[in-house]
Coordinates of C-alpha atoms and ligand atoms in Angstrom, one line a residue:
X994 CA 16.3 7.0 7.8
X995 CA 19.5 6.3 7.1
X996 CA 22.6 7.5 7.5
X997 CA 23.9 10.0 5.5
X998 CA 27.5 9.4 4.8
X999 CA 28.1 6.4 2.5
X1000 CA 30.8 3.8 2.5
X1001 CA 33.4 4.6 -0.6
X1002 CA 35.3 2.1 -2.5
X1003 CA 38.7 2.8 -2.6
X1004 CA 41.7 1.0 -3.6
X1005 CA 42.1 -2.4 -1.9
X1006 CA 38.8 -1.4 1.0
X1007 CA 36.3 1.1 1.7
X1008 CA 36.6 4.6 3.1
X1009 CA 33.9 6.1 5.4
X1010 CA 33.7 9.3 7.5
X1011 CA 37.2 10.1 7.5
X1012 CA 38.8 6.7 8.2
X1013 CA 39.8 3.9 5.4
X1014 CA 39.4 0.1 6.0
X1015 CA 41.5 -1.6 4.2
X1016 CA 41.8 -5.6 4.0
X1017 CA 44.4 -7.8 4.9
X1018 CA 46.5 -8.3 1.9
X1019 CA 47.9 -11.2 3.8
X1020 CA 44.8 -13.3 3.4
X1021 CA 44.5 -13.5 -0.6
X1022 CA 40.7 -14.5 -1.5
X1023 CA 40.8 -18.4 -2.4
X1024 CA 39.5 -21.8 -2.6
X1025 CA 40.4 -24.5 -0.1
X1026 CA 39.9 -27.8 -1.8
X1027 CA 38.8 -31.3 -0.6
X1028 CA 42.6 -32.5 -0.4
X1029 CA 43.1 -29.4 2.1
X1030 CA 44.9 -27.6 -1.3
X1031 CA 44.7 -23.9 -1.6
X1032 CA 43.8 -22.2 -5.0
X1033 CA 44.2 -18.1 -5.1
X1034 CA 41.8 -16.0 -7.2
X1035 CA 45.1 -14.6 -8.5
X1036 CA 46.2 -17.4 -10.3
X1037 CA 43.6 -17.1 -12.8
X1038 CA 44.6 -17.0 -16.6
X1039 CA 42.2 -14.0 -17.1
X1040 CA 41.3 -11.4 -15.1
X1041 CA 39.4 -8.5 -15.9
X1042 CA 37.5 -5.9 -14.2
X1043 CA 34.9 -3.2 -15.3
X1044 CA 33.0 -0.8 -12.9
X1045 CA 29.3 -1.0 -13.2
X1046 CA 26.4 1.4 -12.2
X1047 CA 22.6 0.3 -11.7
X1048 CA 19.4 1.5 -10.3
X1049 CA 20.9 0.6 -6.9
X1050 CA 24.4 2.0 -6.9
X1051 CA 27.7 1.3 -8.9
X1052 CA 30.9 -0.8 -8.0
X1053 CA 33.3 -3.1 -9.6
X1054 CA 32.8 -6.6 -11.1
X1055 CA 36.0 -8.6 -11.3
X1056 CA 35.9 -12.0 -13.7
X1057 CA 38.1 -14.7 -12.8
X1058 CA 38.4 -17.5 -16.0
X1059 CA 40.6 -20.0 -16.6
X1060 CA 43.3 -21.6 -14.2
X1061 CA 46.0 -24.0 -15.3
X1062 CA 44.4 -27.1 -13.7
X1063 CA 40.9 -26.0 -14.0
X1064 CA 40.9 -24.6 -17.4
X1065 CA 37.0 -24.0 -17.2
X1066 CA 36.6 -22.7 -14.1
X1067 CA 35.0 -19.2 -13.7
X1068 CA 33.7 -17.0 -11.2
X1069 CA 32.9 -13.3 -10.6
X1070 CA 33.6 -11.1 -7.4
X1071 CA 31.3 -7.9 -6.9
X1072 CA 31.9 -4.8 -4.8
X1073 CA 28.9 -2.8 -5.0
X1074 CA 28.1 0.5 -2.4
X1075 CA 24.0 0.9 -2.2
X1076 CA 23.0 4.4 -3.4
X1077 CA 20.4 4.3 -0.4
X1078 CA 21.7 2.3 2.4
X1079 CA 25.1 3.5 2.0
X1080 CA 26.1 0.0 2.8
X1081 CA 29.0 -1.6 0.8
X1082 CA 27.8 -5.3 -0.8
X1083 CA 30.6 -8.0 -1.1
X1084 CA 29.4 -10.9 -3.7
X1085 CA 30.7 -14.0 -4.6
X1086 CA 29.2 -15.3 -7.8
X1087 CA 30.1 -18.8 -9.6
X1088 CA 29.6 -18.9 -13.0
X1089 CA 31.4 -22.8 -14.0
X1090 CA 32.9 -23.8 -10.6
X1091 CA 31.7 -27.4 -10.8
X1092 CA 34.7 -29.1 -11.7
X1093 CA 36.5 -27.4 -8.5
X1094 CA 36.6 -29.6 -5.2
X1095 CA 35.4 -26.9 -3.2
X1096 CA 35.8 -27.4 0.3
X1097 CA 35.6 -24.0 1.5
X1098 CA 35.8 -20.1 0.1
X1099 CA 37.7 -17.6 1.3
X1100 CA 35.6 -14.0 0.4
X1101 CA 36.0 -11.3 1.2
X1102 CA 39.2 -10.8 3.1
X1103 CA 39.1 -9.5 7.0
X1104 CA 39.7 -6.1 7.1
X1105 CA 42.5 -4.4 9.1
X1106 CA 41.0 -2.6 12.5
X1107 CA 43.8 -1.4 15.1
X1108 CA 44.5 1.4 17.2
X1109 CA 44.0 2.1 21.1
X1110 CA 41.0 0.4 22.7
X1111 CA 39.8 -1.2 19.3
X1112 CA 38.1 -4.5 19.7
X1113 CA 36.3 -7.3 17.7
X1114 CA 32.1 -8.2 18.3
X1115 CA 31.9 -11.6 18.4
X1116 CA 28.4 -14.0 18.4
X1117 CA 29.5 -16.8 19.9
X1118 CA 26.8 -17.8 22.2
X1119 CA 25.5 -15.0 23.6
X1120 CA 28.4 -13.2 22.4
X1121 CA 31.9 -11.5 23.4
X1122 CA 34.3 -8.5 23.1
X1123 CA 38.0 -9.5 21.8
X1124 CA 40.1 -6.4 22.5
X1125 CA 42.7 -6.5 20.1
X1126 CA 45.7 -6.4 22.2
X1127 CA 43.8 -9.0 24.7
X1128 CA 47.0 -11.0 26.0
X1129 CA 45.4 -14.8 25.7
X1130 CA 45.7 -16.4 22.5
X1131 CA 41.5 -17.3 21.8
X1132 CA 39.7 -20.4 19.9
X1133 CA 43.7 -22.1 19.2
X1134 CA 42.9 -25.0 21.0
X1135 CA 39.4 -26.1 20.6
X1136 CA 38.5 -23.4 18.0
X1137 CA 35.2 -21.8 17.6
X1138 CA 31.5 -24.2 18.2
X1139 CA 31.2 -25.9 15.4
X1140 CA 33.8 -24.9 13.6
X1141 CA 32.6 -21.3 13.5
X1142 CA 29.3 -22.9 11.4
X1143 CA 26.9 -20.1 10.8
X1144 CA 23.3 -20.5 12.4
X1145 CA 24.9 -22.6 15.0
X1146 CA 25.6 -21.8 18.6
X1147 CA 28.8 -20.7 16.8
X1148 CA 26.9 -17.3 15.9
X1149 CA 23.8 -16.7 17.7
X1150 CA 23.6 -13.7 14.9
X1151 CA 24.9 -13.8 11.5
X1152 CA 27.5 -11.1 12.1
X1153 CA 31.1 -10.0 13.3
X1154 CA 31.9 -6.9 13.6
X1155 CA 35.0 -4.6 14.8
X1156 CA 35.0 -1.2 16.5
X1157 CA 37.8 1.3 16.7
X1158 CA 38.4 4.8 18.0
X1159 CA 37.3 6.5 15.0
X1160 CA 34.6 4.3 13.8
X1161 CA 33.2 0.2 13.0
X1162 CA 31.9 -1.8 11.0
X1163 CA 29.4 -5.0 10.8
X1164 CA 29.8 -7.7 8.6
X1165 CA 26.3 -9.3 7.9
X1166 CA 26.2 -12.6 5.8
X1167 CA 23.1 -12.7 4.1
X1168 CA 23.3 -16.6 3.3
X1169 CA 24.5 -18.1 6.8
X1170 CA 23.3 -21.3 6.5
X1171 CA 26.2 -22.1 3.9
X1172 CA 28.4 -19.9 5.9
X1173 CA 31.4 -20.5 8.7
X1174 CA 33.6 -18.0 10.1
X1175 CA 36.7 -17.7 11.4
X1176 CA 38.8 -15.3 14.1
X1177 CA 42.3 -15.5 14.7
X1178 CA 43.6 -13.8 17.8
X1179 CA 47.3 -14.9 18.8
X1180 CA 48.5 -14.0 22.3
X1181 CA 48.5 -9.8 22.2
X1182 CA 46.6 -9.7 19.1
X1183 CA 45.9 -8.6 16.5
X1184 CA 42.0 -9.8 14.9
X1185 CA 41.7 -11.2 12.0
X1186 CA 37.6 -12.1 11.6
X1187 CA 36.3 -13.6 7.7
X1188 CA 33.9 -16.3 6.2
X1189 CA 33.9 -19.3 4.8
X1190 CA 31.4 -20.1 2.2
X1191 CA 30.7 -23.7 2.3
X1192 CA 29.1 -25.7 -0.8
X1193 CA 25.5 -26.2 -0.7
X1194 CA 24.6 -30.4 -1.4
X1195 CA 27.9 -30.2 -2.9
X1196 CA 28.3 -27.2 -4.9
X1197 CA 28.2 -23.5 -4.9
X1198 CA 25.0 -23.2 -6.8
X1199 CA 24.3 -19.8 -5.8
X1200 CA 25.7 -16.0 -5.5
X1201 CA 27.0 -15.3 -1.7
X1202 CA 26.6 -12.1 -0.6
X1203 CA 28.2 -10.1 2.8
X1204 CA 27.3 -6.6 3.4
X1205 CA 29.5 -3.7 5.6
X1206 CA 27.3 -1.6 7.6
X1207 CA 29.7 1.1 8.4
X1208 CA 29.5 3.1 11.9
X1209 CA 30.6 6.4 12.3
X1210 CA 33.2 7.6 15.5
X1211 CA 31.6 7.2 18.3
X1212 CA 30.2 3.8 18.3
X1213 CA 30.1 0.7 20.0
X1214 CA 29.0 -2.6 20.3
X1215 CA 25.3 -1.8 21.0
X1216 CA 25.7 0.3 18.3
X1217 CA 25.8 -2.7 15.8
X1218 CA 23.1 -4.6 17.4
X1219 CA 20.8 -1.7 16.9
X1220 CA 22.0 -1.1 13.4
X1221 CA 21.5 -5.2 12.8
X1222 CA 18.3 -5.2 14.8
X1223 CA 16.6 -2.4 12.4
X1224 CA 17.8 -4.5 9.1
X1225 CA 16.1 -7.4 10.6
X1226 CA 13.2 -5.1 10.6
X1227 CA 12.7 -4.2 7.5
X1228 CA 13.5 -7.7 6.0
X1229 CA 10.2 -9.0 8.3
X1230 CA 12.2 -11.5 9.8
X1231 CA 10.9 -9.7 13.8
X1232 CA 8.1 -11.5 15.5
X1233 CA 8.2 -10.1 19.2
X1234 CA 6.9 -12.2 22.2
X1235 CA 4.0 -9.9 22.6
X1236 CA 2.9 -11.0 19.1
X1237 CA 3.7 -14.3 19.5
X1238 CA 1.8 -13.9 23.1
X1239 CA -1.6 -13.0 21.0
X1240 CA -0.8 -16.3 18.8
X1241 CA -1.1 -18.1 21.5
X1242 CA -2.0 -17.3 25.2
X1243 CA 0.2 -19.6 27.0
X1244 CA 3.2 -17.1 25.7
X1245 CA 2.1 -14.6 28.4
X1246 CA 1.9 -17.3 31.2
X1247 CA 5.4 -18.3 30.9
X1248 CA 6.6 -14.4 31.7
X1249 CA 7.7 -14.4 35.8
X1250 CA 7.9 -18.1 35.7
X1251 CA 10.7 -20.2 37.0
X1252 CA 11.8 -23.0 35.2
X1253 CA 12.4 -26.7 36.5
X1254 CA 14.0 -29.6 34.9
X1255 CA 12.9 -33.0 36.0
X1256 CA 14.6 -36.1 34.9
X1257 CA 12.7 -39.3 34.3
X1258 CA 14.4 -42.9 33.1
X1259 CA 17.7 -42.7 32.3
X1260 CA 19.1 -45.3 30.4
X1261 CA 22.8 -45.7 29.1
X1262 CA 23.2 -48.5 26.5
X1263 CA 26.5 -50.3 26.5
X1264 CA 27.3 -48.6 22.9
X1265 CA 27.1 -45.2 24.7
X1266 CA 30.1 -43.0 24.7
X1267 CA 28.6 -42.1 28.3
X1268 CA 28.5 -45.7 29.3
X1269 CA 29.8 -46.3 32.9
X1270 CA 31.4 -49.8 32.7
X1271 CA 32.9 -49.4 36.1
X1272 CA 29.9 -48.8 38.0
X1273 CA 27.5 -50.0 35.3
X1274 CA 24.1 -49.7 37.9
X1275 CA 25.0 -46.2 37.2
X1276 CA 23.5 -46.4 33.8
X1277 CA 20.1 -46.6 34.7
X1278 CA 17.6 -44.3 36.9
X1279 CA 14.3 -43.3 37.4
X1280 CA 12.1 -40.9 39.3
X1281 CA 8.4 -41.7 39.0
X1282 CA 5.8 -39.4 37.5
X1283 CA 4.4 -39.4 41.0
X1284 CA 7.7 -37.9 42.8
X1285 CA 7.3 -34.8 40.7
X1286 CA 4.0 -34.4 41.1
X1287 CA 4.3 -34.5 44.8
X1288 CA 7.0 -32.2 44.7
X1289 CA 5.2 -29.3 42.2
X1290 CA 2.5 -29.4 45.4
X1291 CA 4.8 -28.6 47.8
X1292 CA 6.5 -25.9 46.1
X1293 CA 3.0 -24.3 45.2
X1294 CA 2.6 -24.7 49.1
X1295 CA 6.1 -22.8 49.4
X1296 CA 5.0 -19.8 47.7
X1297 CA 5.8 -20.7 43.6
X1298 CA 3.2 -19.1 42.4
X1299 CA 4.6 -20.0 38.5
X1300 CA 6.5 -22.4 37.3
X1301 CA 7.3 -24.3 34.6
X1302 CA 8.6 -27.8 34.4
X1303 CA 10.5 -29.7 31.6
X1304 CA 10.3 -33.2 32.1
X1305 CA 13.0 -35.4 30.7
X1306 CA 13.3 -39.1 30.3
X1307 CA 9.4 -39.9 30.1
X1308 CA 9.1 -41.9 27.4
X1309 CA 9.3 -45.8 28.0
X1310 CA 13.0 -46.1 26.3
X1311 CA 14.5 -43.5 28.7
X1312 CA 16.4 -40.2 27.8
X1313 CA 18.2 -39.6 24.4
X1314 CA 16.9 -42.9 23.5
X1315 CA 14.9 -44.6 20.4
X1316 CA 13.6 -41.1 19.0
X1317 CA 11.7 -40.8 17.2
X1318 CA 9.9 -43.7 18.7
X1319 CA 9.8 -42.3 21.9
X1320 CA 6.5 -43.4 23.2
X1321 CA 4.4 -44.7 25.4
X1322 CA 4.7 -43.4 28.7
X1323 CA 7.4 -45.0 30.8
X1324 CA 5.5 -47.5 32.3
X1325 CA 8.0 -48.2 35.4
X1326 CA 7.5 -44.3 35.8
X1327 CA 3.7 -45.0 36.0
X1328 CA 2.7 -44.7 32.7
X1329 CA 0.1 -43.0 30.6
X1330 CA -1.7 -42.9 33.9
X1331 CA 1.0 -41.5 36.2
X1332 CA 2.0 -38.9 33.2
X1333 CA -1.6 -37.5 32.8
X1334 CA -2.1 -37.0 36.7
X1335 CA 1.2 -35.1 36.5
X1336 CA -0.2 -32.4 33.7
X1337 CA -3.6 -32.8 35.3
X1338 CA -1.8 -31.8 38.8
X1339 CA 0.3 -29.1 36.9
X1340 CA -2.9 -27.1 35.2
X1341 CA -4.9 -27.4 38.4
X1342 CA -1.9 -25.8 40.6
X1343 CA -2.0 -23.1 37.7
X1344 CA 2.0 -24.3 36.7
X1345 CA 2.6 -25.1 33.0
X1346 CA 4.0 -28.8 32.2
X1347 CA 6.1 -29.2 29.1
X1348 CA 8.6 -32.3 28.1
X1349 CA 11.7 -32.7 26.2
X1350 CA 11.6 -34.5 23.0
X1351 CA 13.9 -34.7 20.4
X1352 CA 13.6 -35.0 16.5
X1353 CA 17.1 -34.7 14.9
X1354 CA 19.1 -38.1 16.5
X1355 CA 18.0 -40.9 14.8
X1356 CA 18.5 -44.0 16.8
X1357 CA 19.4 -47.2 14.7
X1358 CA 17.6 -49.9 17.7
X1359 CA 14.5 -47.3 17.0
X1360 CA 11.4 -49.9 16.6
X1361 CA 10.6 -47.7 12.6
X1362 CA 14.3 -47.1 12.0
X1363 CA 14.9 -47.2 8.3
X1364 CA 18.2 -45.9 7.3
X1365 CA 16.6 -43.9 4.0
X1366 CA 14.9 -41.5 6.4
X1367 CA 18.8 -40.4 7.7
X1368 CA 19.9 -37.4 6.1
X1369 CA 22.8 -38.0 3.5
X1370 CA 25.5 -35.7 3.1
X1371 CA 26.9 -34.5 -0.1
X1372 CA 29.0 -37.1 -0.7
X1373 CA 26.3 -39.9 -0.3
X1374 CA 27.3 -41.0 3.1
X1375 CA 25.5 -41.0 6.3
X1376 CA 26.7 -39.7 9.2
X1377 CA 26.6 -42.1 12.1
X1378 CA 27.7 -41.6 15.7
X1379 CA 27.6 -43.2 19.5
X1380 CA 27.4 -40.7 21.5
X1381 CA 24.7 -40.3 23.4
X1382 CA 22.8 -42.4 26.1
X1383 CA 21.0 -44.3 23.6
X1384 CA 23.9 -45.4 21.3
X1385 CA 24.0 -45.5 17.4
X1386 CA 22.3 -42.5 15.9
X1387 CA 22.3 -41.0 12.5
X1388 CA 20.7 -37.4 11.9
X1389 CA 16.5 -38.0 11.3
X1390 CA 16.1 -35.8 7.5
X1391 CA 14.9 -32.2 9.2
X1392 CA 11.9 -32.5 5.9
X1393 CA 10.8 -36.0 8.1
X1394 CA 10.6 -34.3 11.4
X1395 CA 7.6 -32.4 11.2
X1396 CA 6.0 -35.1 10.4
X1397 CA 6.9 -37.2 13.3
X1398 CA 6.4 -34.3 15.6
X1399 CA 3.3 -34.6 14.2
X1400 CA 2.7 -38.5 14.9
X1401 CA 3.6 -38.1 18.5
X1402 CA 1.6 -35.4 19.7
X1403 CA -1.5 -36.7 18.5
X1404 CA -0.9 -39.8 20.6
X1405 CA -0.1 -37.5 23.2
X1406 CA -3.2 -35.5 23.0
X1407 CA -5.0 -39.0 22.7
X1408 CA -3.5 -39.5 26.1
X1409 CA -5.1 -36.5 27.5
X1410 CA -1.4 -35.3 28.4
X1411 CA -1.6 -31.5 28.8
X1412 CA 1.0 -29.7 27.5
X1413 CA 1.6 -26.0 27.5
X1414 CA 5.4 -26.3 26.7
X1415 CA 7.7 -28.4 24.8
X1416 CA 11.2 -28.6 23.9
X1417 CA 12.4 -30.1 20.7
X1418 CA 16.2 -30.4 21.5
X1419 CA 19.2 -29.1 19.6
X1420 CA 17.4 -27.6 16.9
X1421 CA 18.8 -23.9 18.1
X1422 CA 22.1 -25.4 18.9
X1423 CA 23.7 -28.0 16.1
X1424 CA 24.7 -27.2 12.9
X1425 CA 22.0 -27.3 9.9
X1426 CA 22.0 -30.5 7.8
X1427 CA 21.7 -31.1 4.3
X1428 CA 20.4 -34.2 2.3
X1429 CA 20.7 -35.5 -0.8
X1430 CA 18.6 -38.3 -0.5
X1431 CA 16.5 -38.1 -4.2
X1432 CA 13.5 -38.7 -1.7
X1433 CA 13.6 -36.1 0.6
X1434 CA 16.3 -33.6 -0.4
X1435 CA 16.9 -30.5 1.6
X1436 CA 19.6 -27.5 1.5
X1437 CA 21.0 -25.9 5.1
X1438 CA 18.5 -23.2 4.6
X1439 CA 15.6 -25.7 4.4
X1440 CA 16.5 -27.8 7.0
X1441 CA 16.4 -24.5 9.5
X1442 CA 12.7 -24.0 7.8
X1443 CA 11.9 -27.3 8.4
X1444 CA 12.8 -26.9 12.1
X1445 CA 10.7 -23.7 12.5
X1446 CA 7.8 -26.0 11.3
X1447 CA 8.1 -28.3 14.1
X1448 CA 8.1 -25.3 16.6
X1449 CA 5.1 -24.0 14.7
X1450 CA 3.4 -27.3 15.0
X1451 CA 3.2 -26.9 18.9
X1452 CA 2.4 -23.1 18.4
X1453 CA -0.4 -24.0 16.9
X1454 CA -1.7 -26.1 19.7
X1455 CA -1.3 -23.6 22.3
X1456 CA 1.9 -25.0 23.1
X1457 CA 4.8 -22.6 24.0
X1458 CA 7.7 -24.1 22.1
X1459 CA 11.0 -24.1 23.1
X1460 CA 14.8 -25.5 21.9
X1461 CA 18.4 -26.0 23.5
X1462 CA 19.5 -22.2 22.8
X1463 CA 18.7 -19.4 20.7
X1464 CA 19.7 -18.3 16.9
X1465 CA 18.5 -15.0 15.0
X1466 CA 17.1 -17.7 12.4
X1467 CA 14.2 -19.4 14.8
X1468 CA 13.1 -15.7 16.2
X1469 CA 9.9 -16.2 13.9
X1470 CA 9.1 -19.4 15.7
X1471 CA 10.9 -20.2 19.1
X1472 CA 9.9 -18.4 22.5
X1473 CA 12.2 -19.5 24.9
X1474 CA 15.1 -22.2 25.6
X1475 CA 16.9 -24.2 27.3
X1476 CA 19.6 -21.6 28.2
X1477 CA 21.6 -19.1 26.4
X1478 CA 24.9 -18.5 28.2
X1479 CA 28.3 -17.4 27.1
X1480 CA 30.9 -19.4 25.4
X1481 CA 33.6 -21.1 27.8
X1482 CA 36.4 -19.5 25.7
X1483 CA 35.0 -15.6 25.9
X1484 CA 37.1 -12.3 26.7
X1485 CA 35.2 -10.2 27.7
X1486 CA 31.2 -10.9 27.6
X1487 CA 28.4 -9.1 26.4
X1488 CA 25.0 -9.6 25.9
X1489 CA 24.9 -8.8 22.0
X1490 CA 21.8 -11.0 21.4
X1491 CA 19.8 -9.8 24.1
X1492 CA 20.6 -6.5 22.9
X1493 CA 19.2 -7.2 19.4
X1494 CA 16.6 -9.6 20.2
X1495 CA 15.8 -9.0 24.4
X1496 CA 11.9 -8.7 23.3
X1497 CA 11.7 -11.8 21.1
X1498 CA 12.7 -14.7 23.0
X1499 CA 12.6 -15.3 26.7
X1500 CA 16.2 -16.6 28.4
X1501 CA 16.1 -18.8 31.9
X1502 CA 19.6 -18.7 33.6
X1503 CA 21.4 -21.3 35.6
X1504 CA 21.5 -20.2 39.2
X1505 CA 24.7 -21.6 39.8
X1506 CA 28.3 -19.6 39.8
X1507 CA 29.6 -22.5 38.3
X1508 CA 27.2 -23.8 35.8
X1509 CA 28.3 -24.3 32.2
X1510 CA 28.5 -21.1 30.4
X1511 CA 28.9 -18.4 33.2
X1512 CA 31.5 -16.1 33.0
X1513 CA 34.2 -16.3 35.7
X1514 CA 33.1 -13.9 38.3
X1515 CA 29.6 -14.1 38.0
X1516 CA 26.6 -16.0 38.6
X1517 CA 23.3 -17.0 37.3
X1518 CA 21.0 -14.8 39.7
X1519 CA 23.0 -11.6 38.8
X1520 CA 23.0 -12.8 35.2
X1521 CA 19.3 -13.5 34.9
X1522 CA 18.4 -9.9 36.3
X1523 CA 21.2 -7.9 34.1
X1524 CA 19.5 -9.7 31.4
X1525 CA 15.9 -9.3 31.8
X1526 CA 15.1 -13.1 31.7
X1527 CA 13.8 -16.2 33.8
X1528 CA 15.7 -18.1 36.7
X1529 CA 15.6 -21.9 37.6
X1530 CA 14.4 -24.0 40.4
X1531 CA 16.1 -26.7 41.6
X1532 CA 14.3 -29.8 41.7
X1533 CA 16.3 -31.6 44.2
X1534 CA 17.3 -28.9 46.8
X1535 CA 16.0 -28.6 49.8
X1536 CA 16.0 -26.9 53.5
X1537 CA 17.7 -23.2 53.4
X1538 CA 19.0 -23.5 50.2
X1539 CA 15.4 -24.5 48.5
X1540 CA 14.0 -21.3 50.6
X1541 CA 17.2 -19.4 49.1
X1542 CA 16.4 -20.4 45.3
X1543 CA 12.7 -19.4 45.8
X1544 CA 13.8 -15.7 47.4
X1545 CA 15.7 -15.4 44.4
X1546 CA 13.4 -16.4 41.7
X1547 CA 10.8 -13.7 43.2
X1548 CA 13.3 -11.0 42.4
X1549 CA 13.8 -12.6 38.8
X1550 CA 10.3 -13.2 38.4
X1551 CA 9.1 -9.4 39.9
X1552 CA 11.8 -8.0 37.2
X1553 CA 10.6 -10.0 34.6
X1554 CA 7.3 -9.5 34.6
X1555 CA 8.3 -5.5 33.9
X1556 CA 10.9 -6.3 31.4
X1557 CA 10.0 -9.4 29.3
X1558 CA 8.6 -8.1 26.1
X1559 CA 10.6 -4.0 26.0
X1560 CA 14.1 -4.7 23.9
X1561 CA 17.0 -4.2 25.9
X1562 CA 18.3 -0.6 24.5
X1563 CA 21.4 -0.6 26.5
X1564 CA 24.7 -2.5 27.9
X1565 CA 27.5 -0.8 29.8
X1566 CA 30.4 -1.6 32.0
X1567 CA 30.6 0.9 35.2
X1568 CA 34.1 -0.2 35.9
X1569 CA 37.4 -0.9 34.8
X1570 CA 37.2 -4.5 35.8
X1571 CA 34.1 -4.7 34.3
X1572 CA 32.3 -6.7 37.5
X1573 CA 29.5 -3.3 37.7
X1574 CA 27.5 -3.6 34.9
X1575 CA 24.5 -2.0 33.8
X1576 CA 21.1 -2.4 31.2
X1577 CA 18.4 -0.1 29.7
X1578 CA 15.0 -1.5 29.3
X1579 CA 13.0 0.3 26.5
X1580 CA 10.6 1.3 29.4
X1581 CA 13.0 2.9 31.6
X1582 CA 13.7 0.0 33.4
X1583 CA 17.8 0.3 34.8
X1584 CA 19.3 -2.5 36.2
X1585 CA 22.7 -2.6 37.7
X1586 CA 24.8 -5.5 39.2
X1587 CA 27.8 -5.9 41.1
X1588 CA 29.6 -9.1 40.4
X1589 CA 32.1 -8.6 43.0
X1590 CA 30.2 -7.3 45.6
X1591 CA 27.0 -9.4 44.8
X1592 CA 24.6 -7.2 44.6
X1593 CA 21.7 -5.2 42.3
X1594 CA 20.2 -1.9 42.0
X1595 CA 16.3 -2.1 39.9
X1596 CA 15.3 1.2 38.9
X1597 CA 12.3 2.3 37.3
Ligands
ZN272 ZN1 16.5 -36.0 3.2

């Protein structure tokens, strides 16, 4: 049931529950053009406003027509309060905008949120809170991941929000694939958060809406997560792990597993950014399939009952080389026969075997490479870089990726490789691509659907699909990930993604305190417990260190069996310095951790 309180339109913003929310007039709605110049909406020669009422609510439309340099330019903005939900929708409607070389549209303006203990709720990776008066400047040097592009790790969830003493709001972007966001926070504040709407295939093309969900006094970041989940459920974007387990029996087998990443062949080509010129012998390394077969047998003997092995660099070209022409299995590692021995052993031990694979990076030295298959940007150019081990690459147009997945996996099956999981790199981390090649045009929204199709192919073959991180758009497709930690630049880490989607995706945590994305003063063991997640197993530790890894995993695994299918319904800070935290799951289990004293309490 929706709140009986509804947003009300007032001059310059909204009113809700006795509080006024005003747009910051220092950020007038505007276009950023290709040449970095700015055109303000209010520079229009004709601006006319009209109010309207429809079956769904009422609001105001503003029509902008005719600009000095762009006499044909016209567009509309609409602000409407939905009479059922009480939510406010702000829409940008392009009428005739093709003459304008648009890079970004800054609409709507940021709201002003202020007062003691007010903070912004931001979905950089797993999530964070930024107090309005936070002493440090944020995102000034490195910016947001992928420049704030939504549907990338810059925003695991397609919204941001702010909370004050007397209420708060969540601002949900309805077309996140063609949007980015900015958060400004100079030292000492204040926060200003706003969207930048992006052209699609070189034009604005269609109307864009953001929805403000206003929440009453006493709400917090957990309330925003719950409000968002309710919306996503109604929109039919939820697929729980229970539902995923009904589609694919190996999903249930993954619950409680530890995850071990194992390197196979590494080969860094001279063109690569990572090529080591001083010590060229370091550009190549190799572990055989049999090496890993021996280790998993030993782990079984040591009491590791459940394990998922993620094998890197198993193809002849070596890790991150020549994709998507990655087969056959690496000869020097033992070839198809060695890979089959490993996969058979894994099955016999009751373990799960999975491979690292990649269908976005498209290497120029792949035997079937053809630039015509690469994603073509809106300006007709084809992106090219030589960053990763394999050197020069484009991006494969995602519209072709599902067919390449099928081609490669049919051969893996023919070779008798038994796969129960597979990792498709970067899909849930990097920004969506678009393509204007007339042979396979693709919007960013299409791109996400094609990436999902690749993951679905795996599900159809009882292979549990994984990708690099997690993202709201991938909820219908993805079961687990490589990791989903916190952004390097985080004020107060909070598990916003888990508060929305814990019962839909499994997240493993690196155990080391200093692993990437681990907030200072915390460690992966306690984060895995607090987040009801999975734990990693070291592929190289021995002796007491390995014993300790196994002991910690057993604690994590025991909890994961109890909460994997549950929602995370609450997250709380128990002390001022935030070192003591508690989460609550939908079956009543609570996990309290103390990062300072390295202790935990699990209550059932
Ligand atoms: Zn294409």
